[in-house]
Amino acid sequence: MSTGPVVVTDIARTDAATVDALAVHGVATVHEAIGRTGLVGPSLRPIQHDVRVAGSAVTVLSHPGDNLMIHVAVEQCRAGDLLVVATTSPSTDGAFGELFATALHSRGVRGLVTTTGVRDTAELRALGFPVWASAVNAQGTVKNTPGSVNVPVVVGGVVITPGDVVVADDDGVLCVPRDDAETALAAADARFAKEEADRAAYAGGQLSLDRKGLRPSVAELGIVYMTQQEYDAR
């Protein structure tokens, strides 16, 4: 088995309908539904607003300051994918810009998640190609160093394996392992139904303290209700 640079060409992807349904739910709902796991953390931020996507991960492991392997990865991408880029050591150089986005957009790729920096952000937004990155940085890169495509990568402490579902929106980025995607969707569906019922109850004036049965906990924790006069007299 090769331990050097490699491009895996025939990754298994998550069922497209499952990916699309997870995108509808979004990061926060799915994250809560699957036991508060899978978030890559706050270090990656969107360059746009009001965009929610999900796709099967095509992964890139690059040398810092070098975007050669992103060029290699474009060929491996297809409609419904989401490109995930990480480097072997931290780098915020602007490894991705408008030309990459144009090529990926034409192939039906849904967006980019990268631990590197990106540039041409106005053009990326105009193109409608969503990006979550660790930095916006015009610093250029070279194309000299081998890396790998479609191998497991680590983003924000989370291992993302090719074909996993990556969900991304204004709240952040979430990875759902491919083998767990259907279970995650069922859990997200159930959470959504519960939240819909809560939303209707709160719109009707019910208090969350009562709906969630929290009043006994408040009392057990020693939280005391008193008037302003009683408070001032303490």
Coordinates of C-alpha atoms in Angstrom, one line a residue:
M1 CA 0.0 0.0 0.0
S2 CA 1.4 3.4 -1.0
T3 CA 2.2 5.8 1.9
G4 CA 3.3 8.6 -0.4
P5 CA 1.3 11.1 -2.5
V6 CA -1.8 9.6 -3.9
V7 CA -5.0 10.4 -5.8
V8 CA -7.9 8.1 -5.1
T9 CA -10.3 8.2 -8.1
D10 CA -13.3 6.0 -7.2
I11 CA -14.5 7.1 -3.7
A12 CA -17.9 6.0 -2.5
R13 CA -20.2 9.0 -2.0
T14 CA -23.2 9.5 0.2
D15 CA -26.7 9.0 -1.4
A16 CA -27.6 12.3 -3.1
A17 CA -31.1 12.5 -1.7
T18 CA -29.8 12.1 1.9
V19 CA -27.2 14.8 1.3
D20 CA -29.9 17.2 0.0
A21 CA -32.2 16.5 2.9
L22 CA -29.4 17.1 5.5
A23 CA -28.7 20.5 3.7
V24 CA -32.3 21.5 4.3
H25 CA -31.9 20.9 8.0
G26 CA -28.6 22.8 8.3
V27 CA -25.7 22.7 10.6
A28 CA -27.3 23.5 14.0
T29 CA -30.2 21.1 13.7
V30 CA -28.1 18.2 12.5
H31 CA -25.3 18.8 15.0
E32 CA -27.8 18.7 17.9
A33 CA -29.6 15.7 16.4
I34 CA -26.4 13.6 16.2
G35 CA -25.3 14.2 19.8
R36 CA -23.5 17.5 19.3
T37 CA -20.7 16.0 17.3
G38 CA -19.0 16.7 14.0
L39 CA -18.5 20.5 14.2
V40 CA -15.2 21.7 12.8
G41 CA -15.2 24.7 15.2
P42 CA -15.3 28.5 14.8
S43 CA -12.0 28.9 13.0
L44 CA -13.7 28.6 9.5
R45 CA -16.0 31.3 8.6
P46 CA -18.2 31.9 5.5
I47 CA -17.3 34.6 3.0
Q48 CA -21.1 35.0 2.2
H49 CA -24.4 35.2 4.1
D50 CA -27.6 33.3 3.9
V51 CA -26.2 30.2 2.1
R52 CA -26.8 26.6 3.2
V53 CA -25.2 23.7 1.3
A54 CA -24.2 20.1 1.7
G55 CA -22.2 17.8 -0.4
S56 CA -20.1 14.7 -0.5
A57 CA -16.6 15.5 0.5
V58 CA -13.7 15.4 -2.0
T59 CA -10.7 16.0 0.1
V60 CA -7.3 17.6 -0.6
L61 CA -4.2 17.4 1.5
S62 CA -1.7 20.1 0.4
H63 CA 1.7 21.4 1.4
P64 CA 1.3 24.9 3.0
G65 CA 1.7 27.7 0.5
D66 CA 1.2 25.3 -2.4
N67 CA -2.1 24.8 -4.4
L68 CA -0.9 22.1 -6.8
M69 CA -3.2 19.5 -5.4
I70 CA -6.3 21.6 -5.7
H71 CA -5.5 21.7 -9.5
V72 CA -5.3 17.9 -9.3
A73 CA -8.5 17.6 -7.3
V74 CA -10.7 19.5 -9.8
E75 CA -10.6 16.5 -12.1
Q76 CA -11.9 14.2 -9.4
C77 CA -14.9 16.4 -8.6
R78 CA -18.4 15.9 -9.9
A79 CA -21.9 17.4 -9.4
G80 CA -23.0 17.3 -5.8
D81 CA -19.5 17.3 -4.3
L82 CA -18.1 19.8 -1.8
L83 CA -14.3 20.3 -1.9
V84 CA -12.5 20.1 1.4
V85 CA -8.9 21.4 1.6
A86 CA -6.4 21.0 4.4
T87 CA -2.6 21.4 4.7
T88 CA 0.1 19.4 6.4
S89 CA 0.8 22.3 8.7
P90 CA -1.1 25.6 9.3
S91 CA -1.3 28.0 6.4
T92 CA -3.6 30.9 5.6
D93 CA -2.1 31.8 2.2
G94 CA -4.7 32.5 -0.5
A95 CA -4.6 29.1 -2.2
F96 CA -8.0 29.4 -3.8
G97 CA -9.7 32.1 -5.9
E98 CA -12.0 32.9 -8.8
L99 CA -10.5 30.7 -11.4
F100 CA -10.7 27.6 -9.3
A101 CA -14.3 28.5 -8.4
T102 CA -15.2 28.9 -12.0
A103 CA -13.8 25.4 -12.9
L104 CA -15.6 23.8 -9.9
H105 CA -18.8 25.6 -10.5
S106 CA -18.9 24.3 -14.0
R107 CA -18.7 20.8 -12.7
G108 CA -21.6 21.2 -10.3
V109 CA -19.4 21.4 -7.1
R110 CA -21.4 23.0 -4.4
G111 CA -18.7 24.9 -2.5
L112 CA -15.4 24.9 -0.7
V113 CA -14.3 24.3 2.9
T114 CA -10.7 25.1 3.5
T115 CA -8.3 25.5 6.3
T116 CA -6.3 27.9 4.1
G117 CA -7.0 31.4 3.0
V118 CA -9.0 32.4 -0.1
R119 CA -9.0 35.5 -2.3
D120 CA -11.2 37.1 -5.0
T121 CA -14.0 37.0 -2.5
A122 CA -16.2 39.5 -4.4
E123 CA -15.9 37.4 -7.5
L124 CA -16.7 34.2 -5.6
R125 CA -19.8 35.8 -4.2
A126 CA -20.9 37.1 -7.6
L127 CA -20.4 33.6 -9.1
G128 CA -22.5 32.1 -6.3
F129 CA -19.8 29.8 -5.2
P130 CA -19.9 29.5 -1.4
V131 CA -16.7 29.2 0.6
W132 CA -15.9 28.6 4.3
A133 CA -12.2 29.4 5.0
S134 CA -9.8 30.2 7.9
A135 CA -8.8 33.6 6.3
V136 CA -9.2 36.0 3.5
N137 CA -5.7 36.6 2.2
A138 CA -4.4 37.8 -1.2
Q139 CA -1.0 36.1 -0.6
G140 CA -0.3 33.8 -3.6
T141 CA 1.0 30.3 -3.6
V142 CA 3.2 28.0 -5.7
K143 CA 2.6 24.7 -7.5
N144 CA 5.7 22.7 -6.6
T145 CA 4.9 20.2 -3.8
P146 CA 3.1 16.8 -4.0
G147 CA 0.2 16.0 -1.8
S148 CA -2.9 13.8 -1.9
V149 CA -6.5 13.8 -3.1
N150 CA -9.3 11.8 -1.5
V151 CA -7.5 10.7 1.7
P152 CA -8.8 11.5 5.2
V153 CA -8.0 15.0 6.4
V154 CA -8.4 16.9 9.7
V155 CA -10.3 20.1 9.8
G156 CA -10.7 21.8 13.1
G157 CA -10.0 18.6 14.9
V158 CA -12.6 16.6 12.9
V159 CA -11.5 13.8 10.6
I160 CA -13.3 14.2 7.2
T161 CA -13.1 11.1 5.0
P162 CA -13.9 11.2 1.3
G163 CA -17.6 10.7 0.7
D164 CA -18.6 12.0 4.1
V165 CA -21.4 14.6 4.1
V166 CA -20.2 18.1 4.8
V167 CA -23.0 20.6 5.7
A168 CA -22.2 24.3 5.8
D169 CA -24.1 27.4 6.5
D170 CA -23.9 30.7 8.4
D171 CA -23.5 28.7 11.7
G172 CA -20.4 26.8 10.6
V173 CA -19.3 23.5 9.1
L174 CA -20.3 20.0 10.1
C175 CA -19.2 16.6 9.0
V176 CA -21.5 13.6 9.0
P177 CA -19.7 10.3 8.4
R178 CA -21.0 8.6 5.2
D179 CA -22.0 5.4 7.1
D180 CA -24.0 7.4 9.6
A181 CA -25.8 9.7 7.1
E182 CA -29.2 8.0 7.0
T183 CA -29.3 7.7 10.8
A184 CA -28.4 11.3 11.1
L185 CA -31.1 12.3 8.7
A186 CA -33.7 10.4 10.7
A187 CA -32.6 12.1 13.9
A188 CA -32.6 15.5 12.2
D189 CA -36.1 14.9 10.9
A190 CA -37.3 14.0 14.4
R191 CA -35.6 17.1 15.9
F192 CA -37.1 19.3 13.2
A193 CA -40.6 18.0 14.0
K194 CA -40.1 18.6 17.7
E195 CA -38.8 22.2 17.0
E196 CA -41.8 22.9 14.8
A197 CA -44.1 21.9 17.7
D198 CA -42.1 24.1 20.1
R199 CA -42.2 27.0 17.7
A200 CA -46.0 26.9 17.5
A201 CA -46.3 26.6 21.2
Y202 CA -44.0 29.6 21.8
A203 CA -45.8 31.7 19.2
G204 CA -49.0 30.9 21.1
G205 CA -47.5 32.3 24.3
Q206 CA -46.4 29.1 26.1
L207 CA -43.2 29.5 28.1
S208 CA -40.2 27.3 27.5
L209 CA -39.9 26.9 31.3
D210 CA -43.2 25.1 31.3
R211 CA -43.0 23.3 28.0
K212 CA -39.6 21.8 28.8
G213 CA -40.5 21.2 32.5
L214 CA -37.7 23.3 33.8
R215 CA -39.4 24.9 36.8
P216 CA -38.4 22.0 39.2
S217 CA -34.7 22.3 38.1
V218 CA -34.8 26.1 38.7
A219 CA -36.1 25.4 42.3
E220 CA -33.6 22.6 42.9
L221 CA -30.7 24.9 41.9
G222 CA -31.7 27.4 44.5
I223 CA -32.8 30.1 42.2
V224 CA -35.1 32.4 44.2
Y225 CA -37.9 34.7 42.9
M226 CA -38.4 37.9 44.8
T227 CA -39.8 41.4 44.3
Q228 CA -37.7 44.4 43.7
Q229 CA -38.4 45.6 47.2
E230 CA -37.3 42.3 48.7
Y231 CA -34.1 42.3 46.6
D232 CA -33.2 45.9 47.6
A233 CA -33.8 45.0 51.3
R234 CA -31.4 42.0 51.3

